Each structure stands twice: as structure tokens, then as C-alpha cells.
XYZ file of C-alpha atoms in Angstrom:
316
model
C -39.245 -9.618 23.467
C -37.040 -12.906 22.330
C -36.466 -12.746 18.505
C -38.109 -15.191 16.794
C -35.947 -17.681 14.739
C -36.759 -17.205 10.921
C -38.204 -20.719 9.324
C -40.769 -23.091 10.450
C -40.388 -25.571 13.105
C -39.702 -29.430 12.597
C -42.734 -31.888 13.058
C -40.854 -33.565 15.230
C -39.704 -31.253 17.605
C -43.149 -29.663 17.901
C -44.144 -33.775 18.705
C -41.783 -34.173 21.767
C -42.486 -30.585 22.990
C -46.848 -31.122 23.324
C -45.842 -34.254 24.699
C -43.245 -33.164 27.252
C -46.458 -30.305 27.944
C -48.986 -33.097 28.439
C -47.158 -34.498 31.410
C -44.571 -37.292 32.700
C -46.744 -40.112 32.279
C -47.711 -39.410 28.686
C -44.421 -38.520 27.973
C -43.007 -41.857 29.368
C -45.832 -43.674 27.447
C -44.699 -42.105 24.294
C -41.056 -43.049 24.631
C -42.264 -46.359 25.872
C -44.005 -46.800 22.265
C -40.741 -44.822 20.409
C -38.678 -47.724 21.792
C -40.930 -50.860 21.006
C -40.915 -49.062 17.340
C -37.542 -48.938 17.128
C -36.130 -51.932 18.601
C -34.122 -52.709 15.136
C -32.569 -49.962 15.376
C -31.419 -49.938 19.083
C -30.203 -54.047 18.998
C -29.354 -54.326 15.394
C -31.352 -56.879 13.173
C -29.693 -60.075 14.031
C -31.211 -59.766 17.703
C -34.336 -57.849 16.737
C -35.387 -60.846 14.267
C -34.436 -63.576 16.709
C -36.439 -61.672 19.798
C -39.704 -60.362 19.810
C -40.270 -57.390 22.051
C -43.665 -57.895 24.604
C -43.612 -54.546 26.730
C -42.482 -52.160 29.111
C -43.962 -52.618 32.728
C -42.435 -50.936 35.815
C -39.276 -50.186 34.435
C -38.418 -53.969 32.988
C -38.210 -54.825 29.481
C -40.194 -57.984 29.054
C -38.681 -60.190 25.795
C -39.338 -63.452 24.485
C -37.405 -65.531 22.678
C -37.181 -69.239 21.377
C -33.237 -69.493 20.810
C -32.317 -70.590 24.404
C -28.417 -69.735 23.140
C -29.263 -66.524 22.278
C -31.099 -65.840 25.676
C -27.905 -67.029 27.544
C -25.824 -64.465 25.696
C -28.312 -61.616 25.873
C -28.591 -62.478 29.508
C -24.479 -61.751 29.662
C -25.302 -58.352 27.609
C -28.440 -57.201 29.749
C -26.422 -54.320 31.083
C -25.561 -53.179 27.651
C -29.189 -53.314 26.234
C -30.370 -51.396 29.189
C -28.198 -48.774 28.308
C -28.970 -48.749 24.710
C -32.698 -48.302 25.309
C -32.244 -45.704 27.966
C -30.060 -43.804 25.747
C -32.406 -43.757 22.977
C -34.935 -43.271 25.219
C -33.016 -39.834 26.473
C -34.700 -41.321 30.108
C -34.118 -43.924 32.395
C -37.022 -45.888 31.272
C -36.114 -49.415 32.395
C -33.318 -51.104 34.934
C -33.259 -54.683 33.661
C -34.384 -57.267 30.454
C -36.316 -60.369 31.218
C -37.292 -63.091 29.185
C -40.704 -65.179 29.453
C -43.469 -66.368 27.469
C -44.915 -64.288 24.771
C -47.982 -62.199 26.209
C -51.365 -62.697 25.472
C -54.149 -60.230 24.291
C -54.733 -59.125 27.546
C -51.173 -58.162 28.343
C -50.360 -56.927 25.589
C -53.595 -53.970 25.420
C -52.475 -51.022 23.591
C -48.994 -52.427 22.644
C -50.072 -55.102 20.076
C -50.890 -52.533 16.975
C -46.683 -51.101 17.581
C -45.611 -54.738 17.821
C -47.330 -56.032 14.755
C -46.899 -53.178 12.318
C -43.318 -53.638 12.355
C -43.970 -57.468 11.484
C -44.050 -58.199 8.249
C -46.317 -61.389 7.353
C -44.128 -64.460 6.984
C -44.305 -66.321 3.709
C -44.797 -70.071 4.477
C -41.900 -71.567 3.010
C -43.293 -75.161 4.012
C -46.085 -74.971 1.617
C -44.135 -73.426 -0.923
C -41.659 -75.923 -0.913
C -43.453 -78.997 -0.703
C -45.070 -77.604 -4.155
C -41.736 -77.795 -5.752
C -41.836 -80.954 -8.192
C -38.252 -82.897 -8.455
C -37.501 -84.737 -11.845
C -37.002 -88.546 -11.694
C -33.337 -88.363 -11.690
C -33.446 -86.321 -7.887
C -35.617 -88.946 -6.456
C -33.487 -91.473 -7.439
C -30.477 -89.639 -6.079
C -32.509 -89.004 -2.341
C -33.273 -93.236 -2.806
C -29.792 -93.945 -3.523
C -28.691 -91.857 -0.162
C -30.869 -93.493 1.595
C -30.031 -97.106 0.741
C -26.326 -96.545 1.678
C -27.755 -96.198 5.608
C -26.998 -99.426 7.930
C -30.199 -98.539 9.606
C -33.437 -98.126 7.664
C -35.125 -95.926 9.854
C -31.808 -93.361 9.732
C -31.921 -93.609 5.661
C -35.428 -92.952 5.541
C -34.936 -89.502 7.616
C -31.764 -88.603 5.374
C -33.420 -89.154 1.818
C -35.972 -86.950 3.078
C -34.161 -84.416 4.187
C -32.176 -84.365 0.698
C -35.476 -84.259 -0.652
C -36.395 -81.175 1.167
C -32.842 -79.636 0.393
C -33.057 -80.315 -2.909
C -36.792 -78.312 -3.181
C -35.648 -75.764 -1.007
C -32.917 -75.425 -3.685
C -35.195 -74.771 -6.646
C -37.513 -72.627 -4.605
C -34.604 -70.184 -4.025
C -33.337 -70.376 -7.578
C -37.007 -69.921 -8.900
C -36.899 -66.614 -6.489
C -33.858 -65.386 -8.079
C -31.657 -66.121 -5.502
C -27.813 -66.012 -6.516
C -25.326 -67.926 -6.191
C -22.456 -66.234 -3.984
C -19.308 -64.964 -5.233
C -16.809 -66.027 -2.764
C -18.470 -69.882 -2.219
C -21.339 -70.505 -5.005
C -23.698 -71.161 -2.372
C -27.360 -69.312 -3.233
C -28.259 -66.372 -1.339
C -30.709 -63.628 -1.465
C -30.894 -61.345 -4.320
C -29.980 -58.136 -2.657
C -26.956 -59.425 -0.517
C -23.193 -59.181 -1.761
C -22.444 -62.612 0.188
C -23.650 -65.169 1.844
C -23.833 -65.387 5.344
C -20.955 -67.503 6.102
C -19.006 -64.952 3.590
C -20.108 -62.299 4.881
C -19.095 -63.410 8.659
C -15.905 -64.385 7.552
C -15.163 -61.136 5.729
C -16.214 -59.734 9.148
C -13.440 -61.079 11.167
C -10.828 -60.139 8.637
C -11.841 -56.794 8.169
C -11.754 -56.173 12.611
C -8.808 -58.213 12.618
C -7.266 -55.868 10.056
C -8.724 -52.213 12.181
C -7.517 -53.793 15.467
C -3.800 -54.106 13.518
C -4.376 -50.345 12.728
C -4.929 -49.397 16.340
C -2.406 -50.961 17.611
C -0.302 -49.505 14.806
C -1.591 -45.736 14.908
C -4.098 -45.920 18.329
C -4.575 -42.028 17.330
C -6.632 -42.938 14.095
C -9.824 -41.762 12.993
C -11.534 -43.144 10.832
C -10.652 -41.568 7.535
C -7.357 -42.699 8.318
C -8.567 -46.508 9.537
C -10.538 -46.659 6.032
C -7.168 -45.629 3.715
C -5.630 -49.317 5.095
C -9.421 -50.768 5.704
C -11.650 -49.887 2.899
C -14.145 -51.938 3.905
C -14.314 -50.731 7.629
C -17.397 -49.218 8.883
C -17.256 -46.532 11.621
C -19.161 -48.578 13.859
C -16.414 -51.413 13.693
C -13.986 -49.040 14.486
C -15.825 -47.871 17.774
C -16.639 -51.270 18.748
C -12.748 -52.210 18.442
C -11.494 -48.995 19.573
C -13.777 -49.550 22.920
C -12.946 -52.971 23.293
C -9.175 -52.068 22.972
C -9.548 -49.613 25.597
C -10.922 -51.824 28.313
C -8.721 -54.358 27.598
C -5.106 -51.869 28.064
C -6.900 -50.277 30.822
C -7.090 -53.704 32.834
C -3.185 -53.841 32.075
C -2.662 -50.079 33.275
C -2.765 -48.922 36.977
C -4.779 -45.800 37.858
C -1.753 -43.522 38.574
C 0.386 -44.452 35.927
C 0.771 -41.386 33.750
C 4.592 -42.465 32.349
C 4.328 -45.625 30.863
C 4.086 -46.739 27.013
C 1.018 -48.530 27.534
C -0.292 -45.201 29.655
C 0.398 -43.111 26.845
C -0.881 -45.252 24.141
C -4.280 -45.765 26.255
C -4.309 -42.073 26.544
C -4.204 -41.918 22.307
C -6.399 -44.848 21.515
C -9.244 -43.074 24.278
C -8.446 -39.583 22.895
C -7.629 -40.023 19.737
C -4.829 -38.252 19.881
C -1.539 -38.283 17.805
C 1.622 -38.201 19.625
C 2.718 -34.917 19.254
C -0.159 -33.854 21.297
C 0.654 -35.586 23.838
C 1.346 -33.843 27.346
C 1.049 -33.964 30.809
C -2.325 -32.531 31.038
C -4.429 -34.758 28.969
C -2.425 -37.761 30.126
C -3.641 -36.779 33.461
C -7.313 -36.111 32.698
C -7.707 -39.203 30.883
C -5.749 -41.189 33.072
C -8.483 -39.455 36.136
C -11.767 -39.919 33.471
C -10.484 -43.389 33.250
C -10.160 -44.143 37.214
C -12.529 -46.801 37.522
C -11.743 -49.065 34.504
C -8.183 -48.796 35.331
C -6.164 -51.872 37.634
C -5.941 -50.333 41.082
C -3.784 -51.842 43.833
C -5.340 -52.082 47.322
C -3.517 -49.072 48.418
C -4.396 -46.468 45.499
C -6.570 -43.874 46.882
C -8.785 -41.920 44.138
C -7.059 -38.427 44.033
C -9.680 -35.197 44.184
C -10.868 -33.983 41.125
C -9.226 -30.321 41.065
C -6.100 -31.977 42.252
C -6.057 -32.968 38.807
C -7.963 -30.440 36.462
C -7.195 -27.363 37.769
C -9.250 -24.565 37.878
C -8.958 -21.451 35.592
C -8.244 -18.421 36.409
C -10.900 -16.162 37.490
C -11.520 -13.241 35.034
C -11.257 -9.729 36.493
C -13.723 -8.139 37.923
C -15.519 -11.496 38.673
């Protein structure tokens, strides 16, 4: 008999394995569900709280969104999202993203109590704001921009809109929103900086990891974050991946001698270069084969032309 491994089991495990026992279409259904739950967490909030995520029907991902830019540019990154959701799926559960209108009861049978409990109810910010009382001296101010407009129908539309900003601006200050550090404009209480700050800071911090890469392509991430303290590991993967495609356009497949060889070979491997050699130039250069510029008459070499197999132990 198999000895039994001390401890109890994990809820979840226990989860996947009756499911996996109750069949491949319950088992699809379930991941179906595990991805419509998670969609924040496979997309990233930006795109999560700018799409809302219908259903999964015959292997498409039906979205819907109202930000036609965004749609364009999701459209461009369809073969990444596919990926992401299969991957998290552990399953090829769909081939291809489309967008459309939003479903109605009907279509949406079974799916709406996933897609709503991960909604939170939206505060009406409208109402709120138009509750917000302005002292005589703001009125006079939104009258006074208006009045400097050539056209009356123009200055009407601008003093209200100062109106509105001006409300807006209270109703954030009366929910403790702060001002930001770097700017002074308010933002949220829990955020460090405002979203212009913030996006800013963003480029300068990849900006500084990409001049790290290129400087040590062998570094990890400890070593990324001693020059970059405020460098995420997912930053670093994201430029690290995007620094590989790009040298590997620049590097033909059966180049193993150049500079730009070898330091595609450490930015993909991470490796310093005193472990560099002609072995792992070679696999990498091989595992690399298809992202790699290839002139018309390059022919693919076999695989154990290039890994070699071990030798066979004795007696084998």
C-alpha cells in the first residue's frame, strides 16, 4: 500500500479533484466561472474596470465595452488575453475575444450572479454633486468666465462646467480626498499619487530598469531593485520580454558569436558572463529559432544536432 502523506488536504485541491471526477463538461464549466471571477486578476484593473466580461460560449470570450479606443487596442492584444485566460485556466478554454453589446437576462442565465458579485454598486456622483452648495463668491467667478466668451451659447456651457468642477472639488475634499504630493491636485485617500503622477513615475522607473538591462542583461531582480528601488518584478519581466523580442529581430537564427548573440543569450537566461559557453548559447539561440531574423536560406537545424543526448547509463 502507498503511504499516506501526514496532514490534511487543502480545500482547494480536494475542489478541483471532485470536479476533475465529475467529468469534462463540469470541469470546463467550473473553470469557465473561475475565469469570469477572476478577470481582475488575469487583465489587471485598468482593463477589468473599463470592460465588463458577458460569457464564455464555444470557446470565444464575449466582452463589452464603451471606450471604442480601448477596444481598438485590446483588439491589437487579443492574442495576448487569450493566452492569459488559457493559462489561468490550465486549459485551452477559448481561441479568440470579441466585443458586442452587453447580454441580456436571457444570455446571460447562470452567469449573471459571478458577474454581479464582483460589482460593487456605483455611488451616483451626479446626485451627490449637484447637492454641493457654492458660496456667492464661486458663482460669481463661473459668471465672470462665462462673460469673457465671444459667443453666448459657448460661455453658458463653460460657466457650467466650472460650476460642476468647482462642486466636484468640494465633494472630493468633503470625502477626504488629498491633495497629491508631487502636483497638489486631489486624489483618493488611499493612493500615494495621482494618476498623472503616478503614470509619470511609471515611465521613469521602466526607463531606468531598461538602462539596467542593457547595462547588466544578466540581472535579477534583487540586483534591478539595488539601482531601481521602486521597480516591481513584474516591470522587470515586462521589459526584460520586450527587450528580448526586440534584439532577437536584430539577431539571425544561427548566430551564436556575436555581441548582440551573447547578450540576447544573458538577457533570456539570465545569465552573467562568466557562464557563458557554447552550450547554452546554442540552446537558447535553438529555443529562440522562431523569434529570431532568418534569411531565406536558413534551414531550422534538428533538435539533437543541437542538444545532444546523454550518455546512456550502464546496464540500460
Amino acid at each position: 500500500m502507498a503511504r499516506r502523506t501526514p496532514g490534511l488536504e487543502r480545500p482547494d485541491t480536494i475542489i478541483k479533484k471532485t470536479i476533475h471526477h465529475m467529468g469534462k463538461p463540469a470541469e470546463l464549466k467550473y473553470y469557465m466561472h473561475w475565469v469570469l471571477w477572476h478577470w481582475p486578476d488575469i487583465v489587471g484593473e485598468f482593463i477589468a474596470r473599463n470592460t465588463e466580461v458577458q460569457g464564455i460560449r464555444k470557446d470565444v470570450l464575449y466582452l463589452y465595452s464603451d471606450n471604442a479606443a480601448l477596444r481598438n487596442e485590446l483588439q491589437m492584444m487579443m492574442p495576448q488575453i487569450v493566452q492569459q485566460v488559457n493559462n489561468f485556466a490550465g486549459q485551452k478554454m477559448i481561441t479568440k475575444v470579441v466585443f458586442g453589446k452587453r447580454w441580456d437576462k436571457a444570455d446571460t442565465e447562470g452567469l449573471e450572479e459571478i458577474r454581479l458579485a464582483q460589482q460593487e454598486k456605483e455611488e451616483n456622483l451626479g446626485a451627490q454633486r449637484r447637492k454641493v452648495p457654492l458660496s456667492p463668491v464661486e458663482m460669481q467667478q463661473a459668471e465672470q468666465l462665462a462673460a469673457q466668451a465671444s459667443d453666448a451659447e459657448i460661455g453658458t456651457a463653460a460657466g457650467n462646467v466650472y460650476r460642476k468642477y468647482l462642486q466636484m472639488q468640494k465633494l472630493r475634499q468633503q470625502s477626504n480626498w488629498q491633495k497629491c504630493p508631487e502636483c497638489g491636485r486631489l486624489m483618493e485617500p488611499e493612493s500615494r499619487l495621482c494618476p498623472e503622477c503616478s503614470r509619470r513615475e511609471r515611465e521613469q522607473v521602466t526607463a531606468a530598469v531598461r538602462q539596467v538591462l542593457r547595462d547588466m542583461p544578466w540581472a535579477r531582480y534583487k540586483e534591478v531593485h539595488e539601482f531601481v528601488p521602486l521597480c516591481t518584478p513584474k516591470i522587470i519581466n515586462e521589459q526584460r520580454a520586450a527587450m528580448v523580442q526586440q534584439l532577437a529581430a536584430e539577431v539571425e537564427a544561427g548566430d551564436t558569436k556575436s555581441m548582440k548573440a551573447k547578450t540576447l543569450v544573458m538577457l533570456y537566461r539570465c545569465l552573467p558572463p562568466e557562464q557563458l559557453n557554447e552550450d547554452n548559447i546554442t540552446r537558447t539561440i535553438y529555443d529562440l529559432r522562431f523569434d529570431l531574423h532568418r534569411p531565406r536560406d536558413y534551414k531550422a537545424p534538428r533538435r539533437y544536432d543541437v542538444i545532444k543526448l546523454g550518455k546512456r547509463r550502464q546496464g540500460s
